[in-house]
Short mmCIF file of C-alpha atoms and ligand atoms in Angstrom, two decimals:
data_model
loop_
_atom_site.label_atom_id
_atom_site.label_comp_id
_atom_site.label_asym_id
_atom_site.label_seq_id
_atom_site.Cartn_x
_atom_site.Cartn_y
_atom_site.Cartn_z
CA MET A 1358 30.04 -138.05 -63.98
CA THR A 1359 31.63 -139.21 -67.07
CA LEU A 1360 32.73 -136.36 -69.22
CA PRO A 1361 36.19 -134.96 -68.82
CA PRO A 1362 35.68 -133.64 -65.35
CA LEU A 1363 35.84 -129.89 -65.08
CA ILE A 1364 34.12 -128.98 -68.24
CA SER A 1365 31.38 -131.32 -67.17
CA LEU A 1366 30.35 -128.69 -64.65
CA LEU A 1367 29.17 -126.44 -67.36
CA PRO A 1368 27.20 -126.63 -70.57
CA VAL A 1369 28.49 -130.01 -71.61
CA LEU A 1370 25.99 -131.45 -69.19
CA THR A 1371 23.40 -131.39 -71.91
CA VAL A 1372 25.40 -133.69 -74.07
CA PHE A 1373 25.56 -136.15 -71.28
CA SER A 1374 21.89 -136.03 -70.51
CA LEU A 1375 21.14 -136.82 -74.12
CA LEU A 1376 23.43 -139.80 -73.87
CA CYS A 1377 21.54 -141.25 -70.99
CA ALA A 1378 18.05 -139.99 -71.46
CA VAL A 1379 16.66 -143.42 -70.73
CA SER A 1380 17.84 -143.82 -67.19
CA PRO A 1381 19.94 -141.06 -65.79
CA VAL A 1382 22.84 -142.50 -63.93
CA LEU A 1383 25.90 -141.08 -62.41
CA GLY A 1384 29.21 -142.45 -63.30
CA TRP A 1385 32.71 -141.29 -63.51
CA ARG A 1386 36.24 -142.13 -64.32
CA PRO A 1387 39.25 -141.59 -62.13
CA TRP A 1388 41.23 -139.55 -64.60
CA PRO A 1389 43.21 -136.58 -63.79
CA HIS A 1390 42.20 -133.86 -66.16
CA LEU A 1391 44.09 -135.10 -69.13
CA ARG A 1392 42.34 -132.98 -71.69
CA PRO A 1393 44.81 -130.18 -71.69
CA ASN A 1394 42.97 -127.03 -72.47
CA SER A 1395 39.64 -127.42 -70.79
CA SER A 1396 40.98 -127.79 -67.28
CA ASP A 1397 43.76 -125.30 -67.70
CA LEU A 1398 41.12 -122.73 -68.36
CA LEU A 1399 39.47 -123.29 -65.05
CA TYR A 1400 42.59 -123.79 -63.03
CA ALA A 1401 44.63 -121.03 -64.50
CA GLY A 1402 45.70 -118.17 -62.36
CA SER A 1403 44.80 -117.85 -58.75
CA LYS A 1404 43.67 -121.27 -57.73
CA LYS A 1405 44.20 -121.46 -54.00
CA PHE A 1406 42.84 -124.84 -53.10
CA GLU A 1407 42.23 -128.13 -54.83
CA GLY A 1408 39.21 -127.85 -57.05
CA SER A 1409 38.19 -124.48 -55.71
CA SER A 1410 36.05 -122.66 -58.18
CA GLU A 1411 33.59 -119.85 -58.10
CA PHE A 1412 31.49 -121.81 -60.59
CA VAL A 1413 30.58 -124.51 -58.15
CA ARG A 1414 27.15 -124.13 -56.62
CA LEU A 1415 26.55 -127.28 -54.68
CA ARG A 1416 23.02 -127.18 -53.28
CA TYR A 1417 20.82 -129.22 -51.03
CA HIS A 1418 17.56 -130.18 -52.72
CA MET A 1419 15.74 -131.31 -49.56
CA GLY A 1420 15.83 -135.06 -50.23
CA PRO A 1421 17.02 -137.65 -47.73
CA VAL A 1422 20.65 -138.45 -47.00
CA LEU A 1423 21.97 -141.45 -45.11
CA THR A 1424 21.96 -140.35 -41.48
CA ALA A 1425 21.40 -143.81 -39.97
CA ASN A 1426 24.13 -146.42 -39.66
CA ILE A 1427 25.00 -147.46 -43.19
CA ALA A 1428 25.27 -151.10 -44.30
CA VAL A 1429 26.96 -151.86 -47.60
CA HIS A 1430 25.47 -155.01 -49.12
CA THR A 1431 27.75 -156.41 -51.80
CA ILE A 1432 26.93 -158.51 -54.83
CA TRP A 1433 29.99 -160.19 -56.31
CA TYR A 1434 29.09 -160.78 -59.94
CA GLY A 1435 31.24 -163.22 -61.87
CA THR A 1436 34.58 -164.65 -60.84
CA TRP A 1437 36.25 -163.14 -57.78
CA GLN A 1438 39.37 -164.27 -55.95
CA LYS A 1439 39.34 -164.33 -52.17
CA SER A 1440 42.28 -161.96 -52.13
CA GLN A 1441 40.36 -159.46 -54.25
CA LYS A 1442 37.31 -159.56 -52.01
CA LYS A 1443 39.53 -158.96 -49.00
CA ILE A 1444 41.00 -155.76 -50.39
CA ILE A 1445 37.53 -154.35 -51.03
CA ARG A 1446 35.96 -155.55 -47.77
CA GLU A 1447 38.79 -154.05 -45.76
CA PHE A 1448 38.37 -150.74 -47.55
CA ILE A 1449 34.70 -150.60 -46.58
CA SER A 1450 35.49 -151.66 -43.02
CA SER A 1451 38.15 -148.96 -42.84
CA ILE A 1452 35.63 -146.16 -43.31
CA SER A 1453 34.50 -146.23 -39.70
CA THR A 1454 37.43 -147.74 -37.90
CA VAL A 1455 39.31 -145.86 -35.22
CA ARG A 1456 42.25 -148.20 -35.60
CA SER A 1457 44.09 -146.83 -38.61
CA THR A 1458 46.91 -144.36 -38.74
CA HIS A 1459 46.70 -140.89 -40.20
CA PRO A 1460 46.03 -140.11 -43.02
CA SER A 1461 43.20 -142.60 -42.90
CA VAL A 1462 40.14 -143.75 -44.80
CA ALA A 1463 38.13 -142.78 -41.71
CA GLY A 1464 39.61 -139.29 -42.02
CA TRP A 1465 38.50 -139.24 -45.65
CA TRP A 1466 34.90 -140.02 -44.59
CA LYS A 1467 34.87 -136.96 -42.32
CA THR A 1468 34.23 -134.82 -45.38
CA VAL A 1469 31.09 -136.84 -46.08
CA GLN A 1470 29.93 -136.43 -42.47
CA LEU A 1471 29.82 -132.67 -42.99
CA TYR A 1472 26.65 -133.05 -45.05
CA THR A 1473 23.27 -132.90 -43.36
CA ASP A 1474 19.59 -133.38 -44.13
CA GLN A 1475 16.81 -130.84 -43.61
CA THR A 1476 16.63 -131.59 -39.89
CA GLY A 1477 20.33 -130.84 -39.56
CA ALA A 1478 21.27 -134.47 -38.97
CA ASN A 1479 24.73 -135.34 -40.29
CA ILE A 1480 25.52 -138.32 -42.45
CA SER A 1481 26.38 -141.29 -40.31
CA ARG A 1482 29.95 -141.94 -39.35
CA ASN A 1483 29.14 -145.64 -39.18
CA VAL A 1484 29.54 -147.60 -42.37
CA ARG A 1485 29.72 -151.34 -42.06
CA LEU A 1486 29.93 -154.34 -44.33
CA GLY A 1487 26.45 -155.72 -44.76
CA GLU A 1488 25.45 -159.05 -46.22
CA GLU A 1489 27.03 -160.45 -49.37
CA LYS A 1490 25.72 -162.41 -52.31
CA ASN A 1491 27.73 -164.27 -54.90
CA ASP A 1492 26.51 -164.35 -58.47
CA ARG A 1493 29.26 -166.69 -59.60
CA PHE A 1494 27.61 -168.00 -62.71
CA TYR A 1495 26.86 -164.69 -64.38
CA SER A 1496 23.06 -164.95 -63.94
CA HIS A 1497 22.45 -162.19 -66.49
CA GLY A 1498 25.36 -162.89 -68.83
CA LYS A 1499 28.69 -161.22 -69.36
CA SER A 1500 27.33 -158.03 -70.81
CA LEU A 1501 25.00 -156.00 -68.62
CA THR A 1502 22.87 -152.98 -69.40
CA ARG A 1503 21.75 -150.38 -66.91
CA LEU A 1504 18.40 -152.10 -66.72
CA SER A 1505 19.74 -155.64 -66.44
CA ILE A 1506 21.85 -154.44 -63.52
CA GLN A 1507 18.59 -153.83 -61.69
CA SER A 1508 17.53 -157.39 -62.50
CA VAL A 1509 20.75 -158.67 -60.98
CA ILE A 1510 19.93 -156.76 -57.82
CA LYS A 1511 16.41 -158.09 -57.88
CA SER A 1512 17.74 -161.64 -58.04
CA ALA A 1513 19.95 -160.93 -55.04
CA VAL A 1514 17.20 -159.48 -52.85
CA THR A 1515 14.62 -162.11 -53.82
CA ALA A 1516 16.89 -165.19 -53.84
CA ARG A 1517 15.38 -168.28 -52.22
CA SER A 1518 18.40 -168.89 -50.12
CA LYS A 1519 19.95 -166.06 -48.14
CA PRO A 1520 18.53 -163.07 -50.02
CA LEU A 1521 20.15 -159.72 -49.32
CA PRO A 1522 18.12 -157.79 -46.74
CA ILE A 1523 15.77 -155.05 -47.94
CA ASN A 1524 17.07 -151.97 -46.29
CA PRO A 1525 15.98 -148.82 -48.18
CA LYS A 1526 16.78 -146.28 -45.46
CA SER A 1527 20.31 -147.25 -44.60
CA GLY A 1528 21.39 -149.97 -46.98
CA LEU A 1529 23.61 -149.42 -49.99
CA TYR A 1530 23.73 -152.10 -52.63
CA LEU A 1531 27.08 -152.45 -54.29
CA LEU A 1532 27.26 -154.53 -57.46
CA LEU A 1533 30.83 -155.41 -58.38
CA THR A 1534 31.50 -157.07 -61.72
CA SER A 1535 34.59 -159.18 -62.43
CA ASP A 1536 37.11 -158.31 -65.11
CA ASP A 1537 35.40 -160.39 -67.80
CA VAL A 1538 32.09 -158.56 -67.59
CA TYR A 1539 31.17 -155.62 -69.78
CA VAL A 1540 28.63 -153.10 -68.57
CA GLN A 1541 26.90 -150.53 -70.75
CA ASP A 1542 29.21 -147.52 -71.25
CA PHE A 1543 32.04 -149.12 -69.23
CA CYS A 1544 35.44 -147.73 -70.18
CA GLY A 1545 34.24 -145.25 -72.77
CA GLN A 1546 32.20 -143.14 -70.44
CA VAL A 1547 32.10 -144.65 -66.99
CA CYS A 1548 33.97 -146.79 -64.51
CA GLY A 1549 31.06 -146.90 -62.09
CA PHE A 1550 27.77 -145.19 -61.38
CA HIS A 1551 25.06 -145.00 -58.78
CA TYR A 1552 21.32 -144.65 -58.87
CA PHE A 1553 18.32 -146.26 -57.20
CA THR A 1554 16.30 -149.27 -58.22
CA PHE A 1555 12.84 -148.94 -59.72
CA PRO A 1556 9.97 -150.53 -57.79
CA ALA A 1557 8.59 -151.82 -61.09
CA ILE A 1558 11.72 -153.91 -61.62
CA VAL A 1559 13.06 -154.71 -58.18
CA GLY A 1560 9.99 -154.18 -56.02
CA TYR A 1561 11.71 -151.52 -53.92
CA THR A 1562 13.55 -148.24 -54.21
CA LEU A 1563 17.07 -149.10 -53.13
CA PRO A 1564 20.15 -146.92 -53.60
CA TYR A 1565 22.76 -148.91 -55.46
CA ALA A 1566 26.07 -148.52 -57.23
CA TRP A 1567 27.88 -150.53 -59.82
CA VAL A 1568 31.68 -150.62 -60.10
CA GLY A 1569 33.53 -152.82 -62.59
CA ASN A 1570 36.96 -154.40 -62.48
CA SER A 1571 38.65 -152.84 -65.50
CA ALA A 1572 41.83 -154.97 -65.43
CA LYS A 1573 41.16 -156.62 -68.78
CA LEU A 1574 38.98 -154.10 -70.55
CA CYS A 1575 40.46 -150.68 -69.83
CA PRO A 1576 42.83 -150.35 -66.88
CA GLY A 1577 44.39 -147.21 -68.40
CA VAL A 1578 40.99 -145.56 -68.13
CA CYS A 1579 39.52 -146.94 -64.93
CA ALA A 1580 42.56 -148.01 -62.90
CA TYR A 1581 44.60 -144.87 -63.46
CA PRO A 1582 47.29 -144.18 -62.23
CA PHE A 1583 48.10 -147.88 -61.67
CA ALA A 1584 47.74 -148.28 -65.42
CA VAL A 1585 47.99 -145.51 -67.98
CA PRO A 1586 46.26 -144.88 -71.30
CA ASP A 1587 48.22 -146.08 -74.32
CA TYR A 1588 48.01 -142.79 -76.11
CA ILE A 1589 50.10 -140.93 -73.58
CA PRO A 1590 53.70 -141.77 -74.37
CA GLY A 1591 56.23 -141.75 -71.57
CA LEU A 1592 53.69 -141.81 -68.74
CA LYS A 1593 54.61 -144.59 -66.32
CA PRO A 1594 52.03 -146.46 -64.24
CA ARG A 1595 52.37 -146.24 -60.45
CA LYS A 1596 52.78 -149.32 -58.35
CA SER A 1597 49.47 -150.26 -56.76
CA PRO A 1598 49.34 -150.66 -52.99
CA ASN A 1599 47.69 -154.09 -52.81
CA GLY A 1600 49.26 -155.79 -55.81
CA ASP A 1601 46.09 -155.91 -57.90
CA VAL A 1602 45.84 -153.15 -60.49
CA GLY A 1603 42.18 -153.74 -61.33
CA VAL A 1604 40.98 -153.94 -57.73
CA ASP A 1605 43.23 -151.18 -56.42
CA GLY A 1606 41.79 -149.05 -59.20
CA MET A 1607 38.23 -149.98 -58.19
CA ILE A 1608 38.77 -148.70 -54.66
CA SER A 1609 38.68 -145.03 -55.58
CA VAL A 1610 35.60 -145.60 -57.74
CA ILE A 1611 33.89 -147.46 -54.89
CA GLY A 1612 34.77 -144.61 -52.53
CA HIS A 1613 33.43 -142.11 -55.06
CA GLU A 1614 30.11 -143.94 -55.38
CA ILE A 1615 29.62 -144.63 -51.66
CA ALA A 1616 30.26 -140.96 -50.83
CA GLU A 1617 27.71 -139.89 -53.42
CA LEU A 1618 25.17 -142.50 -52.38
CA ALA A 1619 25.39 -141.25 -48.80
CA THR A 1620 24.87 -137.60 -49.76
CA ASN A 1621 22.48 -138.10 -52.67
CA PRO A 1622 20.92 -141.58 -52.42
CA LEU A 1623 17.73 -140.77 -54.33
CA VAL A 1624 19.35 -138.08 -56.46
CA ASN A 1625 17.33 -135.31 -54.82
CA ALA A 1626 19.68 -134.19 -52.05
CA TRP A 1627 23.21 -132.78 -52.52
CA TYR A 1628 24.30 -131.88 -56.04
CA ALA A 1629 25.35 -129.00 -58.23
CA GLY A 1630 24.03 -128.06 -61.62
CA GLN A 1631 20.60 -127.18 -62.87
CA ASP A 1632 19.70 -130.49 -64.35
CA PRO A 1633 18.61 -133.25 -61.96
CA THR A 1634 19.06 -135.85 -64.70
CA SER A 1635 22.78 -135.18 -64.70
CA PRO A 1636 23.67 -133.87 -61.29
CA VAL A 1637 27.26 -133.07 -60.40
CA GLU A 1638 27.89 -134.56 -56.99
CA ILE A 1639 30.44 -134.31 -54.20
CA ALA A 1640 32.90 -136.76 -55.72
CA ASP A 1641 32.41 -135.62 -59.32
CA LEU A 1642 33.71 -132.23 -58.31
CA CYS A 1643 37.04 -133.70 -57.23
CA GLU A 1644 37.72 -136.28 -59.91
CA GLY A 1645 41.40 -136.86 -60.41
CA ILE A 1646 42.36 -135.04 -57.21
CA TYR A 1647 44.11 -137.22 -54.64
CA GLY A 1648 46.32 -134.79 -52.81
CA THR A 1649 47.46 -131.26 -52.20
CA GLY A 1650 47.98 -129.30 -55.40
CA GLY A 1651 45.81 -131.68 -57.41
CA GLY A 1652 43.92 -130.39 -60.39
CA GLY A 1653 44.55 -129.88 -64.05
CA SER A 1654 46.46 -132.96 -65.10
CA TYR A 1655 48.14 -133.40 -61.71
CA THR A 1656 46.90 -135.92 -59.13
CA GLY A 1657 48.29 -133.88 -56.26
CA GLN A 1658 50.85 -134.99 -53.67
CA LEU A 1659 50.66 -138.71 -53.04
CA LEU A 1660 52.43 -140.95 -50.59
CA GLU A 1661 54.94 -143.61 -51.52
CA GLY A 1662 55.55 -146.69 -49.39
CA HIS A 1663 58.92 -148.37 -48.77
CA ASP A 1664 57.85 -150.87 -51.39
CA GLY A 1665 57.39 -148.10 -53.94
CA ALA A 1666 53.59 -148.33 -53.93
CA THR A 1667 51.55 -145.21 -54.38
CA TYR A 1668 48.69 -144.42 -52.01
CA ASN A 1669 47.17 -141.54 -50.10
CA MET A 1670 45.47 -143.06 -47.07
CA ASN A 1671 45.64 -145.93 -44.61
CA GLY A 1672 42.97 -148.49 -43.90
CA ILE A 1673 42.94 -151.01 -41.10
CA ARG A 1674 45.82 -153.07 -42.45
CA ARG A 1675 46.20 -151.84 -45.99
CA ARG A 1676 46.87 -148.68 -47.94
CA TYR A 1677 44.57 -147.22 -50.53
CA LEU A 1678 44.48 -144.50 -53.16
CA VAL A 1679 41.14 -142.70 -53.00
CA GLN A 1680 40.08 -139.44 -54.61
CA TRP A 1681 39.17 -136.43 -52.50
CA LEU A 1682 35.67 -135.08 -51.94
CA TRP A 1683 34.03 -131.70 -52.16
CA ASN A 1684 33.79 -129.94 -48.82
CA HIS A 1685 30.86 -127.52 -48.99
CA VAL A 1686 31.87 -125.76 -45.80
CA VAL A 1687 35.11 -124.45 -47.28
CA SER A 1688 34.21 -124.83 -50.99
CA TYR A 1689 37.10 -126.91 -52.14
CA CYS A 1690 38.13 -130.54 -52.29
CA THR A 1691 39.51 -131.99 -49.08
CA GLY A 1692 41.16 -135.24 -48.06
CA PRO A 1693 42.99 -136.66 -45.05
CA ASN A 1694 46.43 -136.36 -46.62
CA ALA A 1695 46.19 -132.61 -47.20
CA LEU A 1696 49.49 -130.96 -46.37
CA ASP A 1697 48.03 -127.62 -45.38
CA GLN A 1698 45.62 -128.75 -42.67
C1 LIG B 1035 45.42 -126.30 -76.52
O1 LIG B 1035 45.07 -125.24 -77.32
C2 LIG B 1035 46.14 -124.69 -78.04
C3 LIG B 1035 45.61 -123.48 -78.79
O2 LIG B 1035 44.74 -122.79 -78.00
C4 LIG B 1035 46.73 -125.69 -78.96
O3 LIG B 1035 47.82 -125.13 -79.65
C5 LIG B 1035 47.18 -126.87 -78.19
O4 LIG B 1035 47.60 -127.88 -79.06
C6 LIG B 1035 46.10 -127.39 -77.27
N1 LIG B 1035 46.67 -128.34 -76.41
C7 LIG B 1035 47.54 -128.01 -75.47
C8 LIG B 1035 48.19 -129.14 -74.79
O5 LIG B 1035 47.81 -126.88 -75.18
C1 LIG B 1036 27.69 -131.87 -39.15
O1 LIG B 1036 27.54 -130.91 -40.19
C2 LIG B 1036 27.84 -129.60 -39.84
C3 LIG B 1036 27.50 -128.73 -41.02
O2 LIG B 1036 28.28 -129.06 -42.13
C4 LIG B 1036 29.29 -129.49 -39.42
O3 LIG B 1036 29.58 -128.16 -39.02
C5 LIG B 1036 29.57 -130.46 -38.31
O4 LIG B 1036 30.96 -130.45 -38.02
C6 LIG B 1036 29.16 -131.84 -38.73
N1 LIG B 1036 29.37 -132.82 -37.68
C7 LIG B 1036 30.21 -133.86 -37.84
C8 LIG B 1036 30.28 -134.81 -36.70
O5 LIG B 1036 30.87 -134.00 -38.86
#
């Protein structure tokens, strides 16, 4: 979700649905709640746990969730360095590994596994890297709309050589755009979003997400806290754990979108709010919260490496900073680096 997080739970939703009446999509930005007053209202007083709020009514709307082994098929749009791809691939591979140390990305996914479908089946613990497709030459230009994104996906699944597999039940399609590509509403409103493809455009209904590298366009918005917005004087950026501000910033957005795709792939499963065209989903509820005490304008307790880098969880070989997720069993945001668990 794109509006300043906490107020977006309430009536402001309407504003957003007007903004995207054409094709409802779900995006967000990784901000802590920088708008002073709105969040203070909600968090004032007796907040016991991160994000806890009596206003949240996350409900299951009977649609499918991803209970089978999940494959993440990636489309690299534009110019990507090998080193950048590695950081992202290893993050995805870390979701299901048993080989990383606590607090881990796999521990973070446990919150997602708490969600079930109508048969009581939990979301799969297995998330693996699927096939990949390079779109090196910007097949649809350097400025994409929400509809042209679907055409990019169509090209990838219908390519003559090595098309991405069609995998509507357990495939997630992740379109990643390089730092010289603008996508509709990027920076101003969203850093990423997820939805599903339309059969009329792509030929299939496939759950997909887009996440952009904001390094050139708006790192202070989409790669926070590794970059900070200009208008906040005196706020220092944190050192990113993998030496790439844009990509390290994408990781939390990718995590956000994959968690929501798994629990709400066709936007008829797990979400809060009355309006299905602008649902508030499990990651939206915890925007800007990365550790214990998070909320308001505070990210929560983070970890700092010997090298001074900021992170909150371990992957297979690398460290990552990833936002927490809503846990509907306890009704607050949880993450592997919680101090009180
Ligand atoms: C919040 O609202 C108060 C008045 O209610 C105003 O004085 C203030 O500038 C606003 N911002 C902050 C940071 O409190
Ligand atoms: C499956 O979901 C239920 C209900 O949220 C939960 O109690 C259980 O621990 C979950 N199982 C796993 C393996 O996460």
